[in-house]
Short mmCIF file of N, CA and C in Angstrom, two decimals:
data_model
loop_
_atom_site.label_atom_id
_atom_site.label_comp_id
_atom_site.label_asym_id
_atom_site.label_seq_id
_atom_site.Cartn_x
_atom_site.Cartn_y
_atom_site.Cartn_z
N MET I 1 0.85 -1.18 0.00
CA MET I 1 0.00 0.00 0.00
C MET I 1 0.89 1.23 0.00
N GLY I 2 1.03 1.86 -1.16
CA GLY I 2 1.86 3.05 -1.28
C GLY I 2 1.08 4.32 -1.00
N LEU I 3 1.81 5.35 -0.84
CA LEU I 3 1.20 6.65 -0.59
C LEU I 3 0.89 7.39 -1.88
N GLY I 4 1.24 6.80 -3.02
CA GLY I 4 1.01 7.45 -4.28
C GLY I 4 2.01 8.55 -4.55
N ARG I 5 3.06 8.60 -3.78
CA ARG I 5 4.07 9.63 -3.93
C ARG I 5 5.06 9.21 -5.01
N GLU I 6 5.46 10.17 -5.81
CA GLU I 6 6.45 9.89 -6.84
C GLU I 6 7.79 9.60 -6.17
N GLN I 7 8.46 8.57 -6.62
CA GLN I 7 9.70 8.14 -5.98
C GLN I 7 10.92 8.92 -6.48
N GLU I 8 10.91 9.34 -7.73
CA GLU I 8 12.08 10.01 -8.29
C GLU I 8 12.24 11.41 -7.71
N VAL I 9 13.44 11.73 -7.28
CA VAL I 9 13.76 13.08 -6.83
C VAL I 9 14.36 13.79 -8.04
N GLU I 10 13.52 14.57 -8.68
CA GLU I 10 13.86 15.22 -9.95
C GLU I 10 15.08 16.14 -9.84
N ILE I 11 15.24 16.80 -8.70
CA ILE I 11 16.30 17.81 -8.59
C ILE I 11 17.69 17.21 -8.46
N ARG I 12 17.80 15.89 -8.43
CA ARG I 12 19.13 15.25 -8.45
C ARG I 12 19.75 15.32 -9.83
N LYS I 13 18.93 15.61 -10.84
CA LYS I 13 19.39 15.73 -12.22
C LYS I 13 19.31 17.19 -12.65
N PRO I 14 20.01 17.58 -13.71
CA PRO I 14 19.88 18.95 -14.21
C PRO I 14 18.45 19.22 -14.69
N PRO I 15 18.01 20.48 -14.69
CA PRO I 15 16.67 20.81 -15.19
C PRO I 15 16.53 20.42 -16.66
N GLN I 16 15.33 20.07 -17.06
CA GLN I 16 15.07 19.69 -18.46
C GLN I 16 14.94 20.91 -19.36
N PHE I 17 14.59 22.05 -18.79
CA PHE I 17 14.39 23.27 -19.56
C PHE I 17 15.19 24.39 -18.91
N MET I 18 15.63 25.35 -19.72
CA MET I 18 16.43 26.47 -19.22
C MET I 18 15.69 27.78 -19.46
N PRO I 19 15.97 28.82 -18.64
CA PRO I 19 15.35 30.12 -18.87
C PRO I 19 15.60 30.60 -20.30
N GLY I 20 14.55 31.13 -20.90
CA GLY I 20 14.61 31.60 -22.28
C GLY I 20 14.17 30.56 -23.29
N GLU I 21 14.03 29.32 -22.86
CA GLU I 21 13.65 28.24 -23.77
C GLU I 21 12.16 28.32 -24.10
N ARG I 22 11.84 28.14 -25.38
CA ARG I 22 10.46 28.16 -25.84
C ARG I 22 9.84 26.79 -25.60
N VAL I 23 8.65 26.76 -25.00
CA VAL I 23 7.99 25.50 -24.64
C VAL I 23 6.52 25.52 -25.05
N ARG I 24 5.94 24.31 -25.09
CA ARG I 24 4.51 24.15 -25.36
C ARG I 24 3.90 23.31 -24.25
N ALA I 25 2.70 23.68 -23.82
CA ALA I 25 1.98 22.92 -22.79
C ALA I 25 1.47 21.61 -23.38
N THR I 26 1.67 20.52 -22.65
CA THR I 26 1.18 19.21 -23.10
C THR I 26 -0.11 18.82 -22.38
N ARG I 27 -0.55 19.65 -21.44
CA ARG I 27 -1.77 19.38 -20.66
C ARG I 27 -2.50 20.69 -20.37
N HIS I 28 -3.79 20.57 -20.12
CA HIS I 28 -4.55 21.70 -19.60
C HIS I 28 -4.18 21.86 -18.13
N VAL I 29 -4.03 23.11 -17.68
CA VAL I 29 -3.73 23.37 -16.28
C VAL I 29 -4.79 24.32 -15.74
N LYS I 30 -5.44 23.90 -14.65
CA LYS I 30 -6.48 24.71 -14.01
C LYS I 30 -5.97 25.24 -12.68
N ASN I 31 -6.56 26.33 -12.24
CA ASN I 31 -6.20 26.92 -10.96
C ASN I 31 -6.66 26.01 -9.82
N ASP I 32 -5.70 25.65 -8.98
CA ASP I 32 -6.02 24.82 -7.80
C ASP I 32 -6.28 25.68 -6.57
N GLY I 33 -6.35 26.98 -6.79
CA GLY I 33 -6.58 27.91 -5.68
C GLY I 33 -5.34 28.69 -5.30
N THR I 34 -4.21 28.38 -5.92
CA THR I 34 -2.95 29.05 -5.58
C THR I 34 -2.61 30.19 -6.53
N TYR I 35 -3.37 30.36 -7.60
CA TYR I 35 -3.10 31.45 -8.55
C TYR I 35 -4.02 32.62 -8.21
N PRO I 36 -3.45 33.77 -7.86
CA PRO I 36 -4.27 34.91 -7.42
C PRO I 36 -5.06 35.53 -8.57
N GLY I 37 -6.26 35.97 -8.24
CA GLY I 37 -7.09 36.69 -9.20
C GLY I 37 -7.87 35.80 -10.16
N LYS I 38 -7.77 34.51 -10.02
CA LYS I 38 -8.51 33.57 -10.87
C LYS I 38 -9.32 32.64 -9.97
N ASP I 39 -10.48 32.23 -10.45
CA ASP I 39 -11.33 31.31 -9.69
C ASP I 39 -10.73 29.90 -9.67
N VAL I 40 -11.01 29.17 -8.61
CA VAL I 40 -10.60 27.77 -8.54
C VAL I 40 -11.26 27.01 -9.69
N GLY I 41 -10.48 26.23 -10.41
CA GLY I 41 -10.99 25.47 -11.54
C GLY I 41 -10.91 26.20 -12.86
N GLU I 42 -10.60 27.49 -12.83
CA GLU I 42 -10.49 28.26 -14.07
C GLU I 42 -9.22 27.84 -14.82
N ASN I 43 -9.34 27.74 -16.16
CA ASN I 43 -8.18 27.37 -16.97
C ASN I 43 -7.11 28.45 -16.91
N LEU I 44 -5.89 28.03 -16.61
CA LEU I 44 -4.75 28.94 -16.63
C LEU I 44 -3.95 28.76 -17.91
N VAL I 45 -3.82 27.51 -18.35
CA VAL I 45 -3.05 27.17 -19.55
C VAL I 45 -3.81 26.07 -20.28
N ARG I 46 -3.85 26.17 -21.60
CA ARG I 46 -4.49 25.13 -22.40
C ARG I 46 -3.42 24.31 -23.12
N LYS I 47 -3.71 23.05 -23.33
CA LYS I 47 -2.82 22.18 -24.09
C LYS I 47 -2.54 22.83 -25.45
N GLY I 48 -1.27 22.95 -25.80
CA GLY I 48 -0.88 23.56 -27.06
C GLY I 48 -0.44 25.01 -26.94
N ASP I 49 -0.73 25.66 -25.80
CA ASP I 49 -0.26 27.03 -25.60
C ASP I 49 1.26 27.06 -25.63
N GLU I 50 1.82 28.16 -26.15
CA GLU I 50 3.27 28.30 -26.23
C GLU I 50 3.74 29.46 -25.37
N GLY I 51 4.91 29.28 -24.76
CA GLY I 51 5.47 30.32 -23.90
C GLY I 51 6.96 30.14 -23.75
N TYR I 52 7.53 30.90 -22.81
CA TYR I 52 8.97 30.88 -22.57
C TYR I 52 9.24 30.66 -21.08
N VAL I 53 10.21 29.82 -20.79
CA VAL I 53 10.63 29.60 -19.40
C VAL I 53 11.31 30.86 -18.91
N ARG I 54 10.83 31.43 -17.81
CA ARG I 54 11.44 32.63 -17.23
C ARG I 54 12.37 32.31 -16.08
N ASP I 55 12.03 31.30 -15.29
CA ASP I 55 12.80 31.00 -14.09
C ASP I 55 12.57 29.54 -13.71
N ILE I 56 13.45 29.03 -12.87
CA ILE I 56 13.33 27.65 -12.38
C ILE I 56 13.39 27.68 -10.86
N GLY I 57 12.42 27.04 -10.23
CA GLY I 57 12.41 26.90 -8.78
C GLY I 57 12.26 25.43 -8.43
N THR I 58 12.09 25.17 -7.14
CA THR I 58 11.86 23.79 -6.70
C THR I 58 10.64 23.74 -5.79
N PHE I 59 10.10 22.54 -5.63
CA PHE I 59 8.94 22.32 -4.78
C PHE I 59 9.20 21.06 -3.97
N LEU I 60 9.04 21.15 -2.66
CA LEU I 60 9.22 20.03 -1.74
C LEU I 60 10.61 19.39 -1.83
N GLN I 61 11.58 20.15 -2.23
CA GLN I 61 12.96 19.66 -2.39
C GLN I 61 12.98 18.40 -3.24
N GLN I 62 12.06 18.31 -4.19
CA GLN I 62 11.94 17.11 -5.01
C GLN I 62 11.76 17.42 -6.49
N PHE I 63 10.99 18.45 -6.81
CA PHE I 63 10.62 18.72 -8.20
C PHE I 63 11.10 20.09 -8.65
N TYR I 64 11.43 20.21 -9.94
CA TYR I 64 11.64 21.51 -10.55
C TYR I 64 10.27 22.08 -10.91
N ILE I 65 10.12 23.37 -10.69
CA ILE I 65 8.94 24.09 -11.14
C ILE I 65 9.45 25.17 -12.09
N TYR I 66 8.92 25.16 -13.30
CA TYR I 66 9.35 26.10 -14.33
C TYR I 66 8.32 27.23 -14.40
N ALA I 67 8.77 28.47 -14.14
CA ALA I 67 7.90 29.63 -14.29
C ALA I 67 7.85 29.94 -15.77
N VAL I 68 6.70 29.69 -16.39
CA VAL I 68 6.56 29.87 -17.83
C VAL I 68 5.67 31.07 -18.10
N GLU I 69 6.17 31.97 -18.93
CA GLU I 69 5.38 33.13 -19.35
C GLU I 69 4.62 32.75 -20.61
N TRP I 70 3.30 32.75 -20.48
CA TRP I 70 2.43 32.41 -21.61
C TRP I 70 2.07 33.72 -22.29
N ILE I 71 2.71 33.99 -23.40
CA ILE I 71 2.63 35.29 -24.09
C ILE I 71 1.20 35.65 -24.46
N ASP I 72 0.46 34.73 -25.10
CA ASP I 72 -0.90 35.03 -25.54
C ASP I 72 -1.85 35.30 -24.38
N ARG I 73 -1.57 34.73 -23.23
CA ARG I 73 -2.43 34.90 -22.05
C ARG I 73 -1.96 36.03 -21.14
N GLY I 74 -0.70 36.42 -21.28
CA GLY I 74 -0.15 37.47 -20.42
C GLY I 74 0.00 37.04 -18.98
N THR I 75 0.26 35.75 -18.76
CA THR I 75 0.39 35.22 -17.40
C THR I 75 1.69 34.45 -17.25
N VAL I 76 2.09 34.27 -16.01
CA VAL I 76 3.23 33.40 -15.67
C VAL I 76 2.68 32.32 -14.74
N VAL I 77 2.86 31.06 -15.13
CA VAL I 77 2.31 29.93 -14.39
C VAL I 77 3.43 28.93 -14.11
N GLY I 78 3.47 28.42 -12.89
CA GLY I 78 4.43 27.38 -12.54
C GLY I 78 4.02 26.05 -13.14
N MET I 79 4.95 25.39 -13.83
CA MET I 79 4.66 24.15 -14.53
C MET I 79 5.68 23.08 -14.18
N ARG I 80 5.25 21.82 -14.19
CA ARG I 80 6.15 20.68 -14.03
C ARG I 80 6.69 20.29 -15.40
N ALA I 81 7.83 19.61 -15.43
CA ALA I 81 8.45 19.18 -16.69
C ALA I 81 7.51 18.29 -17.50
N ARG I 82 6.74 17.43 -16.82
CA ARG I 82 5.84 16.52 -17.53
C ARG I 82 4.70 17.25 -18.23
N GLU I 83 4.51 18.54 -17.91
CA GLU I 83 3.45 19.33 -18.53
C GLU I 83 3.96 20.17 -19.70
N LEU I 84 5.24 20.01 -20.04
CA LEU I 84 5.88 20.84 -21.07
C LEU I 84 6.65 20.01 -22.07
N THR I 85 6.81 20.56 -23.26
CA THR I 85 7.73 20.01 -24.25
C THR I 85 8.47 21.19 -24.87
N SER I 86 9.73 20.99 -25.22
CA SER I 86 10.55 22.06 -25.76
C SER I 86 10.24 22.29 -27.23
N LEU I 87 10.11 23.54 -27.62
CA LEU I 87 9.96 23.89 -29.03
C LEU I 87 11.30 24.26 -29.63
N ASP I 88 12.27 24.60 -28.79
CA ASP I 88 13.61 24.91 -29.29
C ASP I 88 14.23 23.66 -29.91
N ASP I 89 13.98 22.48 -29.33
CA ASP I 89 14.48 21.23 -29.89
C ASP I 89 13.82 20.92 -31.22
N VAL I 90 12.54 21.26 -31.34
CA VAL I 90 11.81 21.01 -32.58
C VAL I 90 12.42 21.82 -33.70
N ALA I 91 12.70 23.10 -33.44
CA ALA I 91 13.27 23.96 -34.47
C ALA I 91 14.67 23.51 -34.87
N ALA I 92 15.46 23.05 -33.90
CA ALA I 92 16.84 22.67 -34.17
C ALA I 92 16.95 21.31 -34.86
N SER I 93 16.11 20.35 -34.45
CA SER I 93 16.28 18.99 -34.96
C SER I 93 15.15 18.52 -35.87
N GLY I 94 14.04 19.24 -35.86
CA GLY I 94 12.91 18.82 -36.67
C GLY I 94 12.10 17.69 -36.05
N THR I 95 12.36 17.36 -34.78
CA THR I 95 11.60 16.31 -34.09
C THR I 95 10.77 16.93 -32.99
N ALA I 96 9.76 16.23 -32.56
CA ALA I 96 8.89 16.74 -31.51
C ALA I 96 9.43 16.37 -30.15
N GLY I 97 9.59 17.37 -29.31
CA GLY I 97 9.97 17.12 -27.92
C GLY I 97 11.44 16.88 -27.71
N ARG I 98 11.77 16.59 -26.49
CA ARG I 98 13.16 16.41 -26.07
C ARG I 98 13.46 14.91 -26.07
N ALA I 99 14.44 14.51 -26.90
CA ALA I 99 14.75 13.09 -27.05
C ALA I 99 15.72 12.58 -25.99
N ALA I 100 16.56 13.45 -25.48
CA ALA I 100 17.56 13.02 -24.50
C ALA I 100 17.75 14.11 -23.47
N THR I 101 18.46 13.79 -22.41
CA THR I 101 18.72 14.80 -21.39
C THR I 101 19.68 15.84 -21.93
N THR I 102 19.62 17.02 -21.37
CA THR I 102 20.46 18.13 -21.80
C THR I 102 21.91 17.90 -21.40
N ASP I 103 22.83 18.20 -22.31
CA ASP I 103 24.26 18.12 -22.02
C ASP I 103 24.71 19.51 -21.60
N PHE I 104 25.01 19.69 -20.32
CA PHE I 104 25.39 20.99 -19.80
C PHE I 104 26.87 21.29 -19.97
N SER I 105 27.65 20.35 -20.47
CA SER I 105 29.09 20.55 -20.60
C SER I 105 29.42 21.63 -21.62
N GLU I 106 28.50 21.90 -22.55
CA GLU I 106 28.75 22.91 -23.57
C GLU I 106 28.21 24.28 -23.18
N ARG I 107 27.57 24.40 -22.04
CA ARG I 107 27.00 25.68 -21.61
C ARG I 107 27.89 26.29 -20.53
N PRO I 108 28.59 27.37 -20.86
CA PRO I 108 29.47 27.98 -19.86
C PRO I 108 28.69 28.51 -18.67
N GLY I 109 29.25 28.35 -17.51
CA GLY I 109 28.65 28.91 -16.30
C GLY I 109 27.59 28.03 -15.67
N LEU I 110 27.32 26.86 -16.22
CA LEU I 110 26.30 25.98 -15.64
C LEU I 110 26.92 24.78 -15.02
#
């Protein structure tokens, strides 16, 4: 009988997305009551919306939370990696989504 808690500690690995990276939502995201000025249950992000990662934080010392600015909506919403796919990879490689983990050895200062 498990607690339904995710076992993987995501922050042991590098983030999947970096600030400035263009992303697309893979799921609808509704307000759970933590987004100010919106009703509980109101749509914050729709599947297919495109935006840019502005910042990276953590939650429960386990997960990365990506602050994504959704340009068409004029909002910034915290998103999990499983709710996003990179569009920068699509433009560079012509494939959908991120095929492998990011290699940080080529990025100075990281």
